[in-house]
Amino acid sequence: NAGVTQTPKFQVLKTGQSMTLQCAQDMNHEYMSWYRQDPGMGLRLIHYSVGAGITDQGEVPNGYNVSRSTTEDFPLRLLSAAPSQTSVYFCASRRTGTGYNSPLHFGNGTRLTVT
Amino acid sequence: GENVEQHPSTLSVQEGDSAVIKCTYSDSASNYFPWYKQELGKRPQLIIDIRSNVGEKKDQRIAVTLNKTAKHFSLHITETQPEDSAVYFCAASETTDSWGKFQFGAGTQVVVTP
């Protein structure tokens, strides 16, 4: 299994531009999520999904959209990039089920710079 | 919602010494506590986890303890080696249902000096 695959690895945007960060997993995980990582602030949840067609907001959702049309894919869209969105973005997935504890599996990250 | 505090933010230890990182959580419903290690430029990777029905878990040089009453859990690394240098994150989650979200601590930068 490839696990969680993110593309691109690096991206530079100008303020106001839009783009989509791609995330795919081949582990048949129902739960997928997006985090951003900023120095000294740990990992903050942007959006998450517990299955195809179901998404919800995390801690810092403003400026980002998501959709979940398939179990495998969970893209993150920046509609109008701002310098405050400069960060490292991680996609993560895990198994779910009542009473089942399971860890998050992370992708390799996307380093985004907005100028 | 859940809030996780992690201390210290940086930890410098001599090779061979022990390192301890502590986390506290606020939501008494949290029942799963993983620890992640992140090397520079890499993704976070799970190193150990503990469930709320267990007080301590060990895996070679790494151990985690959980005090549910006090709502805190700790990571212990013994006989530290230079390759233990990394950022470590604790997390707490209530995973009884499929909506369980993970709340991460701010991270601890561990530096092991030879």
GROMACS .gro file of N, CA and C in nm, chain A residues 4 31 35 37 40-43 45 48 50 54-57 59 90 94 96-108, chain B residues 31-32 34 36 38 41-46 49 51-52 87 89 93-107:
model
  186
    4VAL      N    1  -0.097   0.723   0.247
    4VAL     CA    2  -0.157   0.853   0.217
    4VAL      C    3  -0.064   0.929   0.125
   31TYR      N    4  -1.225   0.771   0.757
   31TYR     CA    5  -1.196   0.904   0.810
   31TYR      C    6  -1.076   0.965   0.740
   35TYR      N    7  -0.481   1.896   0.809
   35TYR     CA    8  -0.422   1.976   0.915
   35TYR      C    9  -0.326   2.078   0.853
   37GLN      N   10   0.021   2.299   0.975
   37GLN     CA   11   0.124   2.302   1.079
   37GLN      C   12   0.202   2.431   1.069
   40GLY      N   13   0.535   2.639   1.640
   40GLY     CA   14   0.487   2.665   1.776
   40GLY      C   15   0.338   2.643   1.797
   41MET      N   16   0.267   2.600   1.694
   41MET     CA   17   0.122   2.585   1.709
   41MET      C   18   0.074   2.443   1.685
   42GLY      N   19   0.163   2.353   1.668
   42GLY     CA   20   0.123   2.214   1.653
   42GLY      C   21   0.047   2.190   1.524
   43LEU      N   22  -0.042   2.095   1.527
   43LEU     CA   23  -0.122   2.057   1.412
   43LEU      C   24  -0.266   2.099   1.438
   45LEU      N   25  -0.660   2.126   1.299
   45LEU     CA   26  -0.753   2.062   1.209
   45LEU      C   27  -0.829   2.165   1.126
   48TYR      N   28  -1.257   1.778   0.807
   48TYR     CA   29  -1.248   1.634   0.812
   48TYR      C   30  -1.372   1.571   0.751
   50VAL      N   31  -1.593   1.175   0.743
   50VAL     CA   32  -1.605   1.039   0.795
   50VAL      C   33  -1.656   0.942   0.688
   54ILE      N   34  -1.972   1.320   0.318
   54ILE     CA   35  -1.986   1.376   0.453
   54ILE      C   36  -1.860   1.453   0.490
   55THR      N   37  -1.873   1.582   0.515
   55THR     CA   38  -1.759   1.662   0.560
   55THR      C   39  -1.803   1.753   0.674
   56ASP      N   40  -1.706   1.800   0.749
   56ASP     CA   41  -1.736   1.891   0.858
   56ASP      C   42  -1.615   1.978   0.886
   57GLN      N   43  -1.639   2.090   0.952
   57GLN     CA   44  -1.533   2.186   0.981
   57GLN      C   45  -1.454   2.146   1.103
   59GLU      N   46  -1.100   2.310   1.340
   59GLU     CA   47  -1.066   2.426   1.423
   59GLU      C   48  -1.044   2.553   1.342
   90PHE      N   49  -0.091   1.890   0.601
   90PHE     CA   50  -0.087   1.744   0.607
   90PHE      C   51  -0.227   1.687   0.593
   94ARG      N   52  -0.763   0.756   0.893
   94ARG     CA   53  -0.762   0.648   0.991
   94ARG      C   54  -0.885   0.559   0.975
   96THR      N   55  -1.215   0.376   1.117
   96THR     CA   56  -1.316   0.415   1.214
   96THR      C   57  -1.407   0.296   1.245
   97GLY      N   58  -1.482   0.311   1.350
   97GLY     CA   59  -1.576   0.207   1.389
   97GLY      C   60  -1.607   0.225   1.536
   98THR      N   61  -1.725   0.193   1.575
   98THR     CA   62  -1.765   0.211   1.713
   98THR      C   63  -1.671   0.136   1.806
   99GLY      N   64  -1.616   0.211   1.901
   99GLY     CA   65  -1.528   0.151   1.999
   99GLY      C   66  -1.391   0.117   1.948
  100TYR      N   67  -1.358   0.156   1.826
  100TYR     CA   68  -1.229   0.118   1.770
  100TYR      C   69  -1.134   0.236   1.775
  101ASN      N   70  -1.025   0.223   1.850
  101ASN     CA   71  -0.925   0.327   1.855
  101ASN      C   72  -0.821   0.302   1.748
  102SER      N   73  -0.792   0.401   1.668
  102SER     CA   74  -0.689   0.383   1.568
  102SER      C   75  -0.616   0.515   1.545
  103PRO      N   76  -0.488   0.508   1.511
  103PRO     CA   77  -0.410   0.632   1.494
  103PRO      C   78  -0.434   0.694   1.357
  104LEU      N   79  -0.395   0.818   1.345
  104LEU     CA   80  -0.393   0.885   1.216
  104LEU      C   81  -0.268   0.845   1.139
  105HIS      N   82  -0.286   0.826   1.009
  105HIS     CA   83  -0.174   0.803   0.917
  105HIS      C   84  -0.159   0.929   0.832
  106PHE      N   85  -0.040   0.986   0.835
  106PHE     CA   86  -0.017   1.113   0.767
  106PHE      C   87   0.046   1.096   0.630
  107GLY      N   88   0.012   1.189   0.540
  107GLY     CA   89   0.085   1.202   0.416
  107GLY      C   90   0.215   1.276   0.439
  108ASN      N   91   0.293   1.296   0.331
  108ASN     CA   92   0.424   1.359   0.343
  108ASN      C   93   0.420   1.512   0.350
  146ASN      N   94  -1.042   0.912   2.512
  146ASN     CA   95  -1.011   0.774   2.548
  146ASN      C   96  -0.894   0.714   2.471
  147TYR      N   97  -0.828   0.796   2.392
  147TYR     CA   98  -0.718   0.743   2.311
  147TYR      C   99  -0.611   0.850   2.300
  149PRO      N  100  -0.239   0.903   2.140
  149PRO     CA  101  -0.120   0.864   2.064
  149PRO      C  102  -0.009   0.968   2.077
  151TYR      N  103   0.329   1.113   1.851
  151TYR     CA  104   0.390   1.115   1.719
  151TYR      C  105   0.529   1.178   1.726
  153GLN      N  106   0.813   1.362   1.477
  153GLN     CA  107   0.829   1.425   1.348
  153GLN      C  108   0.973   1.471   1.330
  156GLY      N  109   1.140   1.810   0.831
  156GLY     CA  110   1.097   1.798   0.693
  156GLY      C  111   1.017   1.672   0.661
  157LYS      N  112   0.986   1.595   0.765
  157LYS     CA  113   0.913   1.470   0.742
  157LYS      C  114   0.771   1.478   0.800
  158ARG      N  115   0.695   1.375   0.777
  158ARG     CA  116   0.559   1.370   0.831
  158ARG      C  117   0.561   1.316   0.974
  159PRO      N  118   0.459   1.349   1.053
  159PRO     CA  119   0.447   1.288   1.186
  159PRO      C  120   0.423   1.137   1.174
  160GLN      N  121   0.491   1.063   1.258
  160GLN     CA  122   0.473   0.918   1.257
  160GLN      C  123   0.445   0.869   1.399
  161LEU      N  124   0.351   0.778   1.408
  161LEU     CA  125   0.311   0.722   1.537
  161LEU      C  126   0.427   0.643   1.598
  164ASP      N  127   0.103   0.449   2.149
  164ASP     CA  128  -0.028   0.501   2.186
  164ASP      C  129  -0.079   0.426   2.309
  166ARG      N  130  -0.457   0.353   2.542
  166ARG     CA  131  -0.601   0.366   2.555
  166ARG      C  132  -0.639   0.389   2.700
  167SER      N  133  -0.758   0.442   2.720
  167SER     CA  134  -0.794   0.490   2.853
  167SER      C  135  -0.810   0.379   2.957
  202VAL      N  136   1.078   1.650   1.679
  202VAL     CA  137   0.965   1.712   1.748
  202VAL      C  138   0.865   1.603   1.782
  204PHE      N  139   0.482   1.510   1.933
  204PHE     CA  140   0.347   1.562   1.955
  204PHE      C  141   0.264   1.460   2.032
  208SER      N  142  -0.801   1.200   2.183
  208SER     CA  143  -0.916   1.181   2.096
  208SER      C  144  -1.023   1.101   2.169
  209GLU      N  145  -1.148   1.135   2.137
  209GLU     CA  146  -1.261   1.056   2.183
  209GLU      C  147  -1.308   0.979   2.062
  210THR      N  148  -1.278   0.850   2.057
  210THR     CA  149  -1.300   0.774   1.934
  210THR      C  150  -1.408   0.668   1.947
  211THR      N  151  -1.497   0.687   2.041
  211THR     CA  152  -1.603   0.588   2.057
  211THR      C  153  -1.692   0.585   1.933
  212ASP      N  154  -1.710   0.703   1.872
  212ASP     CA  155  -1.786   0.705   1.748
  212ASP      C  156  -1.696   0.749   1.634
  213SER      N  157  -1.743   0.737   1.513
  213SER     CA  158  -1.659   0.760   1.396
  213SER      C  159  -1.624   0.905   1.376
  214TRP      N  160  -1.687   0.997   1.450
  214TRP     CA  161  -1.657   1.138   1.435
  214TRP      C  162  -1.541   1.183   1.524
  215GLY      N  163  -1.481   1.091   1.595
  215GLY     CA  164  -1.376   1.128   1.688
  215GLY      C  165  -1.263   1.205   1.624
  216LYS      N  166  -1.235   1.323   1.675
  216LYS     CA  167  -1.130   1.407   1.621
  216LYS      C  168  -1.009   1.406   1.714
  217PHE      N  169  -0.893   1.432   1.658
  217PHE     CA  170  -0.769   1.437   1.734
  217PHE      C  171  -0.734   1.582   1.763
  218GLN      N  172  -0.704   1.611   1.889
  218GLN     CA  173  -0.652   1.742   1.928
  218GLN      C  174  -0.506   1.724   1.965
  219PHE      N  175  -0.418   1.800   1.900
  219PHE     CA  176  -0.274   1.784   1.921
  219PHE      C  177  -0.219   1.889   2.017
  220GLY      N  178  -0.117   1.851   2.091
  220GLY     CA  179  -0.039   1.948   2.165
  220GLY      C  180   0.049   2.028   2.070
  221ALA      N  181   0.113   2.133   2.122
  221ALA     CA  182   0.192   2.223   2.038
  221ALA      C  183   0.328   2.165   1.999
  222GLY      N  184   0.367   2.055   2.061
  222GLY     CA  185   0.491   1.990   2.023
  222GLY      C  186   0.607   2.020   2.118
   0.00000   0.00000   0.00000
